[in-house]
Coordinates of C-alpha atoms and ligand atoms in Angstrom, one line a residue:
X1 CA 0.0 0.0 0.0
X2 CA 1.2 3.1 -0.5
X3 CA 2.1 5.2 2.4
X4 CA -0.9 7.7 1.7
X5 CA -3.8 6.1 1.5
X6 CA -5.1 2.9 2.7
X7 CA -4.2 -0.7 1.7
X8 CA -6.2 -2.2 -1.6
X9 CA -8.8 -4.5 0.1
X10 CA -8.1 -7.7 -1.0
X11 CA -12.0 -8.7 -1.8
X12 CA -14.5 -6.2 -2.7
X13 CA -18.3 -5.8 -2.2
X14 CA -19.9 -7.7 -4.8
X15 CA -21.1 -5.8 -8.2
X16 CA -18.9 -2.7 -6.3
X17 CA -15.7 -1.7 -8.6
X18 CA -12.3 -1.0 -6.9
X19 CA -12.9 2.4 -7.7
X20 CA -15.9 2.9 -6.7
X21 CA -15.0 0.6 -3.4
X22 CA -11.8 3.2 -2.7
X23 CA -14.0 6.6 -3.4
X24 CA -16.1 4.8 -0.5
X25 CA -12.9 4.0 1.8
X26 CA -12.2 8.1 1.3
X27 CA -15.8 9.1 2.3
X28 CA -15.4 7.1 5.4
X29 CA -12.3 8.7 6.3
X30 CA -13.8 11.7 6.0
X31 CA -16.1 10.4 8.1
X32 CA -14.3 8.6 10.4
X33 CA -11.0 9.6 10.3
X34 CA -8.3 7.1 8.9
X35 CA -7.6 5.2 12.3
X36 CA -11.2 4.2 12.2
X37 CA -10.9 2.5 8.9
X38 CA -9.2 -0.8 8.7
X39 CA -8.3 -1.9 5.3
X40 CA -5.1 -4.0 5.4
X41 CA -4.6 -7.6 6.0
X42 CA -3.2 -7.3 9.7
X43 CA -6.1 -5.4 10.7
X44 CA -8.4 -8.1 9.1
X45 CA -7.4 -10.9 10.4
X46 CA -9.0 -10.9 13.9
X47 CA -12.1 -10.5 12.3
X48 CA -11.8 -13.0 9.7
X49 CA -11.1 -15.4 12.1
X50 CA -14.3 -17.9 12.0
X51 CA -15.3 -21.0 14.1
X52 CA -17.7 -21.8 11.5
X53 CA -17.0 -25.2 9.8
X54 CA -16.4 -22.9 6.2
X55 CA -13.4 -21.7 4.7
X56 CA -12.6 -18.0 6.0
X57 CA -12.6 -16.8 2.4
X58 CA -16.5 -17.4 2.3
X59 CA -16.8 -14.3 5.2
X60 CA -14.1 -12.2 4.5
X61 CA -14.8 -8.5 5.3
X62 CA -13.4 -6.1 2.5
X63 CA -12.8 -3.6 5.4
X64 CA -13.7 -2.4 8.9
X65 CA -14.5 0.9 9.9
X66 CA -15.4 2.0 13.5
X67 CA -17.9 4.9 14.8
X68 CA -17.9 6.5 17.7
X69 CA -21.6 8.6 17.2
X70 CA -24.7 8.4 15.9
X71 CA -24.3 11.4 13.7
X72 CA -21.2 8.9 12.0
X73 CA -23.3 6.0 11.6
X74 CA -26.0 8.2 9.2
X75 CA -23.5 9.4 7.3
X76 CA -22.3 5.7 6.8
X77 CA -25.2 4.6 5.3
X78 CA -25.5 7.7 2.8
X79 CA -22.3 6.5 1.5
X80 CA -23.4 2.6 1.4
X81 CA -26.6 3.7 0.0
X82 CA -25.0 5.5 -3.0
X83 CA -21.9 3.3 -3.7
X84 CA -23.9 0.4 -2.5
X85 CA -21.9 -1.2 0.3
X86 CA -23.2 -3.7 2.3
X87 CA -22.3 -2.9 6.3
X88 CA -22.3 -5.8 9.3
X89 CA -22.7 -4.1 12.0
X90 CA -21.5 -5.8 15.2
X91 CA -21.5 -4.3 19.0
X92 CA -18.8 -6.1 21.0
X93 CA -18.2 -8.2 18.3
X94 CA -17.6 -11.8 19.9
X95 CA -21.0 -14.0 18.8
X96 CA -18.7 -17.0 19.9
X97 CA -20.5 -20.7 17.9
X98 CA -22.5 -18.6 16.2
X99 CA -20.0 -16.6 13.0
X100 CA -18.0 -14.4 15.2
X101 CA -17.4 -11.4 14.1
X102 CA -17.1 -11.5 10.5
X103 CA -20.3 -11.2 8.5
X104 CA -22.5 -14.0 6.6
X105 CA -21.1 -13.2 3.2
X106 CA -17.9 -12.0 1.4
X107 CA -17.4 -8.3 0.5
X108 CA -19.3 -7.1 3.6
X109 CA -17.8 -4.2 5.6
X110 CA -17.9 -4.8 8.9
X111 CA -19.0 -1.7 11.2
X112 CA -17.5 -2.2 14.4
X113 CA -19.4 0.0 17.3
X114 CA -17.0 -1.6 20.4
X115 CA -16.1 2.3 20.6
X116 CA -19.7 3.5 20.8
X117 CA -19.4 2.5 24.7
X118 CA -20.7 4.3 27.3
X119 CA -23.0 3.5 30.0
X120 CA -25.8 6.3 29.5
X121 CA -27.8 5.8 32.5
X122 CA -28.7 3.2 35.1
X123 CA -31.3 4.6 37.4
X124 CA -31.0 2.5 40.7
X125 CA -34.3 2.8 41.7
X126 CA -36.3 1.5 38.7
X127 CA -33.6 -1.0 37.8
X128 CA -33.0 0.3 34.6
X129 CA -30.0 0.9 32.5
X130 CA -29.7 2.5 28.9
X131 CA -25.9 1.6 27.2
X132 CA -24.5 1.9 24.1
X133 CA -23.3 -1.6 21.2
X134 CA -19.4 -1.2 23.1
X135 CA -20.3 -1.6 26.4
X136 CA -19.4 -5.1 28.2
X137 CA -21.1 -7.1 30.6
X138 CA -18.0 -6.4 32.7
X139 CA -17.8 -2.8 32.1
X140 CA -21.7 -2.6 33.1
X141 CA -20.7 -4.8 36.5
X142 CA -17.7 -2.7 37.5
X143 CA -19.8 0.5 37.1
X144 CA -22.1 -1.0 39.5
X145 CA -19.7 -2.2 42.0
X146 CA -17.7 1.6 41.8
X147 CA -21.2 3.1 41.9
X148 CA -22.4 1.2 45.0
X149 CA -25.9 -0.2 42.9
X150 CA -26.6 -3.0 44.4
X151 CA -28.1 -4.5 40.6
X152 CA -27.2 -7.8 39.2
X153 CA -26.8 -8.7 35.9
X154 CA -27.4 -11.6 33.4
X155 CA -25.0 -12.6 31.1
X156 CA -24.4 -15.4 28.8
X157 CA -21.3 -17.5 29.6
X158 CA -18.3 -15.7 28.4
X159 CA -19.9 -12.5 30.3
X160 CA -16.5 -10.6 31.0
X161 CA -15.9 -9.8 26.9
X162 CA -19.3 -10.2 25.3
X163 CA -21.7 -6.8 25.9
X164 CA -25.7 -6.8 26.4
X165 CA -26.8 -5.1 23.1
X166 CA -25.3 -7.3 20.7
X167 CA -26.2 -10.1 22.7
X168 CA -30.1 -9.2 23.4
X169 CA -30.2 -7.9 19.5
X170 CA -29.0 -11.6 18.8
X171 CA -31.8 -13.0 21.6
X172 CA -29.3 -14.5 23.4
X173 CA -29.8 -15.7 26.5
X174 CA -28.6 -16.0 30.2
X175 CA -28.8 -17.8 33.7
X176 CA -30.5 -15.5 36.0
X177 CA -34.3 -14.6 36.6
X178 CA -33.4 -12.4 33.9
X179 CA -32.1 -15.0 31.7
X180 CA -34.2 -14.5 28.9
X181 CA -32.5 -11.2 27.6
X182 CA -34.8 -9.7 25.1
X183 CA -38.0 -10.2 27.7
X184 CA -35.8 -7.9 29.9
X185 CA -35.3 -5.2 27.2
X186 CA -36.9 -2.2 26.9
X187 CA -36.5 0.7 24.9
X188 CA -33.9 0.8 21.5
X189 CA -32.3 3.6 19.5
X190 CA -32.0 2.5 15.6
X191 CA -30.6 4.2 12.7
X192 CA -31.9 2.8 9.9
X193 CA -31.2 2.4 6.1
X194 CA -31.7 5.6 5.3
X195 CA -30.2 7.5 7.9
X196 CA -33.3 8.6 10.2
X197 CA -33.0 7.9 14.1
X198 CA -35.9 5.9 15.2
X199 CA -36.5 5.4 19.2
X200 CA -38.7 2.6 19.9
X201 CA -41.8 2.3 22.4
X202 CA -42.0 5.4 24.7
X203 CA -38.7 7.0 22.7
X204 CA -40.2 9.0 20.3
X205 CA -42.0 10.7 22.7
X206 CA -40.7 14.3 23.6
X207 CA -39.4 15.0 27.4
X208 CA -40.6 11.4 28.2
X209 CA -39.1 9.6 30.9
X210 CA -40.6 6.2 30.6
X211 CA -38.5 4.8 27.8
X212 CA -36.7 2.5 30.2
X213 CA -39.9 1.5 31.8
X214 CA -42.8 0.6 29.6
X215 CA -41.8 -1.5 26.5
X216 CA -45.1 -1.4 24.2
X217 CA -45.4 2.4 23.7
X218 CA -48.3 3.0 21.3
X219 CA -49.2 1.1 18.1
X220 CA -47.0 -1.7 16.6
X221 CA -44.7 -3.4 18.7
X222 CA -41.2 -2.6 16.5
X223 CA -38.4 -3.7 19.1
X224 CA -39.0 -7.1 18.2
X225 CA -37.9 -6.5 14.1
X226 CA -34.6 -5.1 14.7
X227 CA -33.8 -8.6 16.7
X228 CA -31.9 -11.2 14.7
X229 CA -32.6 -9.5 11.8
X230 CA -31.2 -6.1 9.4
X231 CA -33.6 -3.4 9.6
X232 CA -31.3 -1.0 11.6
X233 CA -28.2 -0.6 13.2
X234 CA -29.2 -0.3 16.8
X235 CA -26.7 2.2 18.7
X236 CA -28.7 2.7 22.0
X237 CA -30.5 0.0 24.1
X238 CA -32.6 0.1 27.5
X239 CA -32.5 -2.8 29.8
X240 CA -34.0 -3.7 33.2
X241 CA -31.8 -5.2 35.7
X242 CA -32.1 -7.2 39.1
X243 CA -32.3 -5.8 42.4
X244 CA -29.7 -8.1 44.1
X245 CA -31.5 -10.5 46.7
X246 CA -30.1 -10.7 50.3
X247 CA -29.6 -14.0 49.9
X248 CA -28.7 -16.0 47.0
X249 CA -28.7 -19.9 47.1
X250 CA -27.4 -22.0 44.1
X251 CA -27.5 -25.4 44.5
X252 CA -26.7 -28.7 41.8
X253 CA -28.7 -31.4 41.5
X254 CA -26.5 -34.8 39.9
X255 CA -28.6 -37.4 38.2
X256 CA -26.5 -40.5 37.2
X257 CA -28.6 -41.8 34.2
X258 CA -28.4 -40.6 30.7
X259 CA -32.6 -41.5 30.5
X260 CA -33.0 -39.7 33.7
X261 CA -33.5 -36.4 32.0
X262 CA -37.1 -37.4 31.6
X263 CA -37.8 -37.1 35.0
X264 CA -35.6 -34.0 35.4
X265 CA -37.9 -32.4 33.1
X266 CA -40.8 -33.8 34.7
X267 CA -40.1 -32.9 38.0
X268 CA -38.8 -29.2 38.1
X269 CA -41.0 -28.2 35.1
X270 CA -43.7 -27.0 37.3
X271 CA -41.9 -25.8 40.0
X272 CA -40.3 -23.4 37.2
X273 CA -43.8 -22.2 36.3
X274 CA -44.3 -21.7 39.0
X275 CA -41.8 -19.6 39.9
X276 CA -39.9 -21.9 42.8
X277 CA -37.3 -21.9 40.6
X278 CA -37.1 -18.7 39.2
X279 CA -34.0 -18.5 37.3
X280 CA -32.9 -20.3 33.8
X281 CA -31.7 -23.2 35.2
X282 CA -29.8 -25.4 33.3
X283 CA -29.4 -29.4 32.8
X284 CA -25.7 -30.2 31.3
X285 CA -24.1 -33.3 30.4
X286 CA -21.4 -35.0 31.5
X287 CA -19.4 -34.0 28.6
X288 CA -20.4 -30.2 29.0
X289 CA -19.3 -30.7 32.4
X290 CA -15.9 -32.0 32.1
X291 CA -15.2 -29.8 28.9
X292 CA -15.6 -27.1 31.4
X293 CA -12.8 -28.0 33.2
X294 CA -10.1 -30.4 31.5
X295 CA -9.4 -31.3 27.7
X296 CA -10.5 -34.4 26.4
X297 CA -7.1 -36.0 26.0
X298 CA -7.2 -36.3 29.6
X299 CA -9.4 -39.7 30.0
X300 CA -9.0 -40.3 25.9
X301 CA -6.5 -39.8 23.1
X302 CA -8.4 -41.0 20.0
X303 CA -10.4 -39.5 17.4
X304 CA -14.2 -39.6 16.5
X305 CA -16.7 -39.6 19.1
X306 CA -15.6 -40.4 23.0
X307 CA -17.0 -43.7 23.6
X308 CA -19.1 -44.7 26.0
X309 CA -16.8 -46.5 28.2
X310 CA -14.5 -43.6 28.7
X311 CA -17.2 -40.9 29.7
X312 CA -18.5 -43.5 32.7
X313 CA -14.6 -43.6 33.4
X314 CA -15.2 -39.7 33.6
X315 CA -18.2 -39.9 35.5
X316 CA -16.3 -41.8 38.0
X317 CA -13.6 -40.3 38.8
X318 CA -14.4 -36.6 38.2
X319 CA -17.1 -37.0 40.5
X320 CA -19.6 -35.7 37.5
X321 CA -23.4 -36.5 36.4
X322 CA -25.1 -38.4 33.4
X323 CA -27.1 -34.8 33.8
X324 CA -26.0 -31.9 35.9
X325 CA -28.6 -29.4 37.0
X326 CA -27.6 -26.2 38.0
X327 CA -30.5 -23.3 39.6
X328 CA -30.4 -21.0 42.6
X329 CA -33.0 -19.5 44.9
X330 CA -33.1 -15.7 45.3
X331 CA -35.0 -13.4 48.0
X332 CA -35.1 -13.2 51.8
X333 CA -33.6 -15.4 54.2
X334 CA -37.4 -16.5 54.3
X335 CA -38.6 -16.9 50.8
X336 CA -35.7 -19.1 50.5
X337 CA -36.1 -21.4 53.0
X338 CA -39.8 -21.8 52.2
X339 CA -39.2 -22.7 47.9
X340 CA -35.7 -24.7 49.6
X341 CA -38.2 -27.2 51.6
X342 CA -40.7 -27.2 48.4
X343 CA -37.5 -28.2 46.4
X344 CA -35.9 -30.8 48.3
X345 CA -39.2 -32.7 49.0
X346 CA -39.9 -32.9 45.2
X347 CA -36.7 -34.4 44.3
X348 CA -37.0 -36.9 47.3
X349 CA -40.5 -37.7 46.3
X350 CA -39.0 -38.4 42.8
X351 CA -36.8 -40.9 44.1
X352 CA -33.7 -39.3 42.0
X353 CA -31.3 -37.2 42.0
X354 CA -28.4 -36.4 44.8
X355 CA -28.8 -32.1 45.9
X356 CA -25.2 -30.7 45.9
X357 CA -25.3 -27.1 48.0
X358 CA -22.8 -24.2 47.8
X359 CA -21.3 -25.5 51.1
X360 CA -20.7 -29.1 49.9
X361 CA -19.3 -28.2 46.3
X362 CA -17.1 -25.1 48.0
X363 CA -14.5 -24.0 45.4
X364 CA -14.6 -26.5 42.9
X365 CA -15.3 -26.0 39.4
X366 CA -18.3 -26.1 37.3
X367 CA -20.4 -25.7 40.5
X368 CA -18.1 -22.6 41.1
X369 CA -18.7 -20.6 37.7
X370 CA -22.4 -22.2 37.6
X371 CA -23.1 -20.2 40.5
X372 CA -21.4 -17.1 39.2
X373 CA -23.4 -17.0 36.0
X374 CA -26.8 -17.6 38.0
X375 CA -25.9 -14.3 39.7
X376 CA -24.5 -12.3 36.7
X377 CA -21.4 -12.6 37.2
X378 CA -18.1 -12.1 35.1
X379 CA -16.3 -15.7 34.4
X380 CA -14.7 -17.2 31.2
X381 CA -14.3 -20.9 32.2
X382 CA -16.8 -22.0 29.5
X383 CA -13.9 -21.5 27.3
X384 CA -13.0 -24.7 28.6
X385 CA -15.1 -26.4 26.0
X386 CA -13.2 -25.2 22.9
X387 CA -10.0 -27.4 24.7
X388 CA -12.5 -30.5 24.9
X389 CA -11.5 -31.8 21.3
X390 CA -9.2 -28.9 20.2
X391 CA -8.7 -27.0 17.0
X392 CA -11.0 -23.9 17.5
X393 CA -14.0 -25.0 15.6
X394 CA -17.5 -24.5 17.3
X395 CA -20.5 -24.4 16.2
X396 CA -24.3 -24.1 18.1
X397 CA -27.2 -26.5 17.4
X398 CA -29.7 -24.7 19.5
X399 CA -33.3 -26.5 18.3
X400 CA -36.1 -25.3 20.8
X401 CA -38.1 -28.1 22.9
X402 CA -41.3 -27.7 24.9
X403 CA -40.5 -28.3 28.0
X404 CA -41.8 -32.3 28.9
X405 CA -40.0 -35.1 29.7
X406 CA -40.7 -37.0 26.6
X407 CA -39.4 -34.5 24.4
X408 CA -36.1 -34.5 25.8
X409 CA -35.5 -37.8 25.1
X410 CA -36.0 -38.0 21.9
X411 CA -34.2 -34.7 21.1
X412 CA -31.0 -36.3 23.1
X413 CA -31.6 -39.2 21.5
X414 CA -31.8 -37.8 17.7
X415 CA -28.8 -35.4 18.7
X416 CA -26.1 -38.1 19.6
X417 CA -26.8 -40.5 17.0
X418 CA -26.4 -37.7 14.3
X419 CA -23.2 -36.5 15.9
X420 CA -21.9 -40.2 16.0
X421 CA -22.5 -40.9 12.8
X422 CA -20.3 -37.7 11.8
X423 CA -17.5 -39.1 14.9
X424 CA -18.4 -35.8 16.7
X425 CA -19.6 -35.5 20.5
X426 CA -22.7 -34.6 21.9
X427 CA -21.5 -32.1 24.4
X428 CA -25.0 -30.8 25.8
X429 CA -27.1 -28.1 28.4
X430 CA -30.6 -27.7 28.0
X431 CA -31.4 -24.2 29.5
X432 CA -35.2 -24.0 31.2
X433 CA -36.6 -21.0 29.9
X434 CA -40.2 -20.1 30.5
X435 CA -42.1 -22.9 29.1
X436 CA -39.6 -23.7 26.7
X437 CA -35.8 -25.5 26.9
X438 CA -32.8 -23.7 24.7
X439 CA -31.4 -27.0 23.7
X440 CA -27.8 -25.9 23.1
X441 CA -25.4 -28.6 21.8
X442 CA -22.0 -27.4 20.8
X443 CA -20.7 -29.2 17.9
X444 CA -16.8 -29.1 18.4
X445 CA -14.4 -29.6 15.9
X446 CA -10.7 -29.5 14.5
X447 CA -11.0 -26.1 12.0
X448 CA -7.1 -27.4 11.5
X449 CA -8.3 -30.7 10.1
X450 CA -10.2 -30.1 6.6
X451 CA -11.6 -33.4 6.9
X452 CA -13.1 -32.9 9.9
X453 CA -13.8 -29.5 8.7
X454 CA -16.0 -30.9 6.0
X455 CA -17.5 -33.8 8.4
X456 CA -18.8 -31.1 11.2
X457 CA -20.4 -29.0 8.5
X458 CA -22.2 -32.0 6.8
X459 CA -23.3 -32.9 10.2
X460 CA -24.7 -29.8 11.1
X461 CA -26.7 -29.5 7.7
X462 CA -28.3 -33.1 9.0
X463 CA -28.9 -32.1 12.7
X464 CA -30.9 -29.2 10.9
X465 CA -32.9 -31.3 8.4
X466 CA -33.1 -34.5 10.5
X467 CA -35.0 -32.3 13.6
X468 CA -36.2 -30.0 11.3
X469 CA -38.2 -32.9 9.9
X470 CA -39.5 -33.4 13.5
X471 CA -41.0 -30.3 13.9
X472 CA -37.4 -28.9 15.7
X473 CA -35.8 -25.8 14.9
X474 CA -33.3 -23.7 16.0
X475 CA -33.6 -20.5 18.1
X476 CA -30.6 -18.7 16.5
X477 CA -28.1 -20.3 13.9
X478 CA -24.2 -19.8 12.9
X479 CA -23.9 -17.4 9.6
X480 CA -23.2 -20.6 7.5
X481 CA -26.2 -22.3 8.0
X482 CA -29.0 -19.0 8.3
X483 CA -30.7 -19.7 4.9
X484 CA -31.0 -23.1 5.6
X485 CA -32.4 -22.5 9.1
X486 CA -34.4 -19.2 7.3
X487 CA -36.4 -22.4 5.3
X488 CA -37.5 -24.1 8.2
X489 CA -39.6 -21.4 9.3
X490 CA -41.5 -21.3 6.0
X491 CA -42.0 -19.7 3.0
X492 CA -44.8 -17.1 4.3
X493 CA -42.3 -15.6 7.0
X494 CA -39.5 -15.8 4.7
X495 CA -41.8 -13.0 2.3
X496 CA -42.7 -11.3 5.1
X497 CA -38.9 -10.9 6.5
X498 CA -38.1 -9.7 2.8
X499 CA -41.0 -7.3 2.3
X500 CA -39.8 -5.4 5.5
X501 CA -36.2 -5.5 4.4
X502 CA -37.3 -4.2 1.0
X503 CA -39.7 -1.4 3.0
X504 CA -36.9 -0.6 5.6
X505 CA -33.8 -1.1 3.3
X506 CA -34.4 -1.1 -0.3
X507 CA -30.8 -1.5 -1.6
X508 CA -30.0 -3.8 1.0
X509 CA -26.8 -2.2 2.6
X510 CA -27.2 -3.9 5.9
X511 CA -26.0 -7.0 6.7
X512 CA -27.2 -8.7 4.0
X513 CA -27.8 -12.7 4.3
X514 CA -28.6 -12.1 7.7
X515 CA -31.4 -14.5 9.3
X516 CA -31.6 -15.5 5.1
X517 CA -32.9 -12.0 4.8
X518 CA -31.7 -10.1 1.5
X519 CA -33.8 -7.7 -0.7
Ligands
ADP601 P1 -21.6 -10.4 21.5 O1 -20.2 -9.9 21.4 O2 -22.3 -10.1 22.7 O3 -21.6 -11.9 21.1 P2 -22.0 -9.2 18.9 O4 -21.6 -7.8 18.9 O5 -21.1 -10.2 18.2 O6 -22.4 -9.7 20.3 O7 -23.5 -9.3 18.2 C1 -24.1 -10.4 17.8 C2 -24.8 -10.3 16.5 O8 -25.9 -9.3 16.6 C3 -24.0 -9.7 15.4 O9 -23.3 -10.7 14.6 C4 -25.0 -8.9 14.5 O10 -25.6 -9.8 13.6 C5 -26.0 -8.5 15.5 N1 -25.7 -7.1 16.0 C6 -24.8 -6.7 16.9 N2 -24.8 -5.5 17.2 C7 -25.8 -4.9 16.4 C8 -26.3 -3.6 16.2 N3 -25.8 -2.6 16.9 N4 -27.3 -3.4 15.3 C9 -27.8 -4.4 14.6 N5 -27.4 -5.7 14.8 C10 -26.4 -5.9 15.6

């Protein structure tokens, strides 16, 4: 490159000539200022680095450019709109399993907000805060430990470097009695397509102050569009946060059977519904378990799928459950003791199941960063999972189940006979949401090894179709695989999701291929 202008990207936004693509690169230096446009390989490279089970090439950015202001991002997409440059907009930019940070398709400039990051307001008497893409779920918890707010958070498991906007925007979710992040949202600032500033519910309402607390506002219910999908770039977002209990009880439960998550599901269903259990509780495997804490190459040093032998070897001696339930009790010293006895006498009653308290499981691990994410708090020993087999290649399978006994078997069932058929592990947690389970399989894999490359990807296209044939689908999908997952939904929301994108964006500048949603 030469030493006064930026580097030549090496891919360009399809039907966009190098020309055209560089008098766009000068606009958003202009913009921007040149440090905020990334062009050249170096810069690239941590966003072109994929867990996907796809060759990098297919999600290459051609650059990435970073704004620090609302005003920035409308003048973005005047640009994109006349040189016709499709922007992926990502907040903190992690989206771990699920494509990273680099976008679905080639060509795509990726706008990075991480430096759109402050913490706007968090009002410690409503339980409210409104933050910009940047922030981080740790950045959030230290300002609430400096600020003395006694507020807790809930964050999905690698908390400390993933941020709540472009996780709720995602619909991810968490562990806490505000586990289901996009229930606890309210309020979003979007700039769309075509430069306008739209506030959702109460926003657009002058002087108001109740954009933090009432999410329906008046007429349509928009908040829900910009989710998942590429209607807008969202640069402001309200969220409601927990009052933090007095006392706070987690507790395991260890079931020894694989075909005892039946009556797991049967018996702490209702007391969720109930609200007993009030958090997202979880149910993980064994293998979840010990890819938490040790590689794989610890009990066995083969390839394909761990057999059978070797995780009841694991079981053993790690001390570790068929199925591992983790869930907490919140409130007074009262309210807890009260849902405690309710608790304990239904899992005696069921006849299963060994209760593991706080005391008992003192500073080991998983019970330890269980009970940190149940109470919002920052860990990254999850991590631990992309160690099990090795080779940085990770991949969610996340089909939804209701929540019944019966379904959970078959789901299990289906899942590992898939995976062993590709050699691959089923390396499980079923999280309890309201009525529904987040069945979240991580298909791990050797990104280093093309053959196993090719094997993960072919068996993720069957777990799709195979449950998709059995009326299962996924709650959110990697950027490989959205089209396919776009189908399952059917043809009649597919032209819906399209008519909006061609209302909202007409020449498709943002994100395109996102959820399978293009012009
Ligand atoms: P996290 O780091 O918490 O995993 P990301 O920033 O990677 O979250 O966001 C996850 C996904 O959500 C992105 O890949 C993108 O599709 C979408 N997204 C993120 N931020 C925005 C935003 N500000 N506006 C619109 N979509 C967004």
């Amino acid at each position: 490159a030469a030493a006064s202008g930026p580097a030549a990207p090496a891919i360009l936004p399809p039907g966009v000539s190098a020309a055209d693509f560089a008098g766009a690169i000068r606009e958003f230096i202009a913009i921007l200022g040149a440090e905020n446009v990334l062009t050249d390989a170096d810069h690239l490279a941590p966003y072109t680095k994929v867990m996907v089970a796809e060759s990098e090439d297919l999600h290459r950015p051609a650059a990435v450019i970073m704004a620090r202001t609302v005003e920035q991002v409308q003048k973005i997409m005047a640009v994109c709109n006349r040189v016709r440059v499709p922007i992926w907009p990502i907040s903190t930019g992690r989206n771990f399993g699920y494509g990273s940070a680099a976008p679905q398709s080639a060509g795509q400039v990726i706008l990075d907000l991480r430096h759109m990051n402050r913490i706007l307001e968090v009002d410690p008497v409503l339980c409210t805060a409104l933050v910009e893409p940047g922030v981080t779920y740790q950045q959030l918890k230290d300002y609430l430990v400096e600020n003395n707010i006694p507020l807790w958070l809930s964050c999905p498991a690698p908390s400390a470097i993933a941020g709540p906007l472009g996780n709720t925007v995602d619909r991810g979710v968490g562990y806490t009695p505000y586990g289901e992040h996009f229930m606890m949202q309210c309020g979003m600032e979007v700039v769309l397509a075509d430069g306008q500033v739209l506030r959702t519910g109460m926003g657009g309402v002058q002087n108001t102050n109740a954009w933090q607390v009432f999410k329906w506002g008046y007429g349509p219910y928009l908040d829900g569009i910009f989710t998942q999908s590429n209607y807008g770039v969202v640069t402001k977002m309200g969220m409601w946060l927990m009052p933090q209990p007095p006392v706070y009880k987690p507790f395991s439960i260890r079931y020894d059977k694989d075909e005892d998550i039946h009556d797991i599901v049967e018996t702490l269903r209702p007391l969720r519904i109930a609200g007993v259990i009030p958090n997202a509780m979880v149910f993980a495997n064994v293998m979840w378990e010990a890819a938490a804490i040790m590689p794989r190459s610890k009990y066995y040093q083969g390839t394909g799928t761990t057999p059978d032998h070797v995780l009841e070897e694991i079981k053993a001696k790690e001390g570790i459950g068929a199925w591992n339930v983790y869930a907490a009790l919140y409130g007074t010293k009262e309210q807890v003791e009260v849902n405690w006895n309710i608790i304990t006498g239904a899992i005696k009653a069921s006849g299963k199941g060994r209760i593991i308290t706080e005391e008992e499981a003192g500073e080991t691990e998983p019970f330890k960063y269980r009970a940190k994410l149940m109470r919002g708090d920052m860990t990254l020993q999850e991590f631990g999972l992309y160690r099990w087999r090795g080779g940085g290649g990770s991949m969610w399978f996340a089909p939804v189940t209701v929540a019944k006994g019966s379904e959970t078997k078959d789901q299990t069932e289906l899942a590992k006979k898939i995976l062993g058929e590709f050699g691959l592990d089923y390396v499980a947690e079923y999280i309890v949401g309201m009525r529904d389970m987040h069945h979240i399989i991580d298909v791990l894999f050797d990104r280093s090894n093309p053959e196993e490359m090719e094997r993960a990807h072919a068996c993720f296209a069957k777990l799709l179709s195979e449950f998709g044939k059995r009326g299962y689908a996924v709650y959110r999908v990697n950027t490989a695989f959205m089209d396919q997952t776009a189908d399952l939904y059917g043809p009649v929301k597919r032209h819906v999701d399209q008519a909006l994108k061609r209302a909202l964006d007409p020449n498709g500048i943002i994100a395109p291929g996102k959820s399978g949603i293009r012009i």
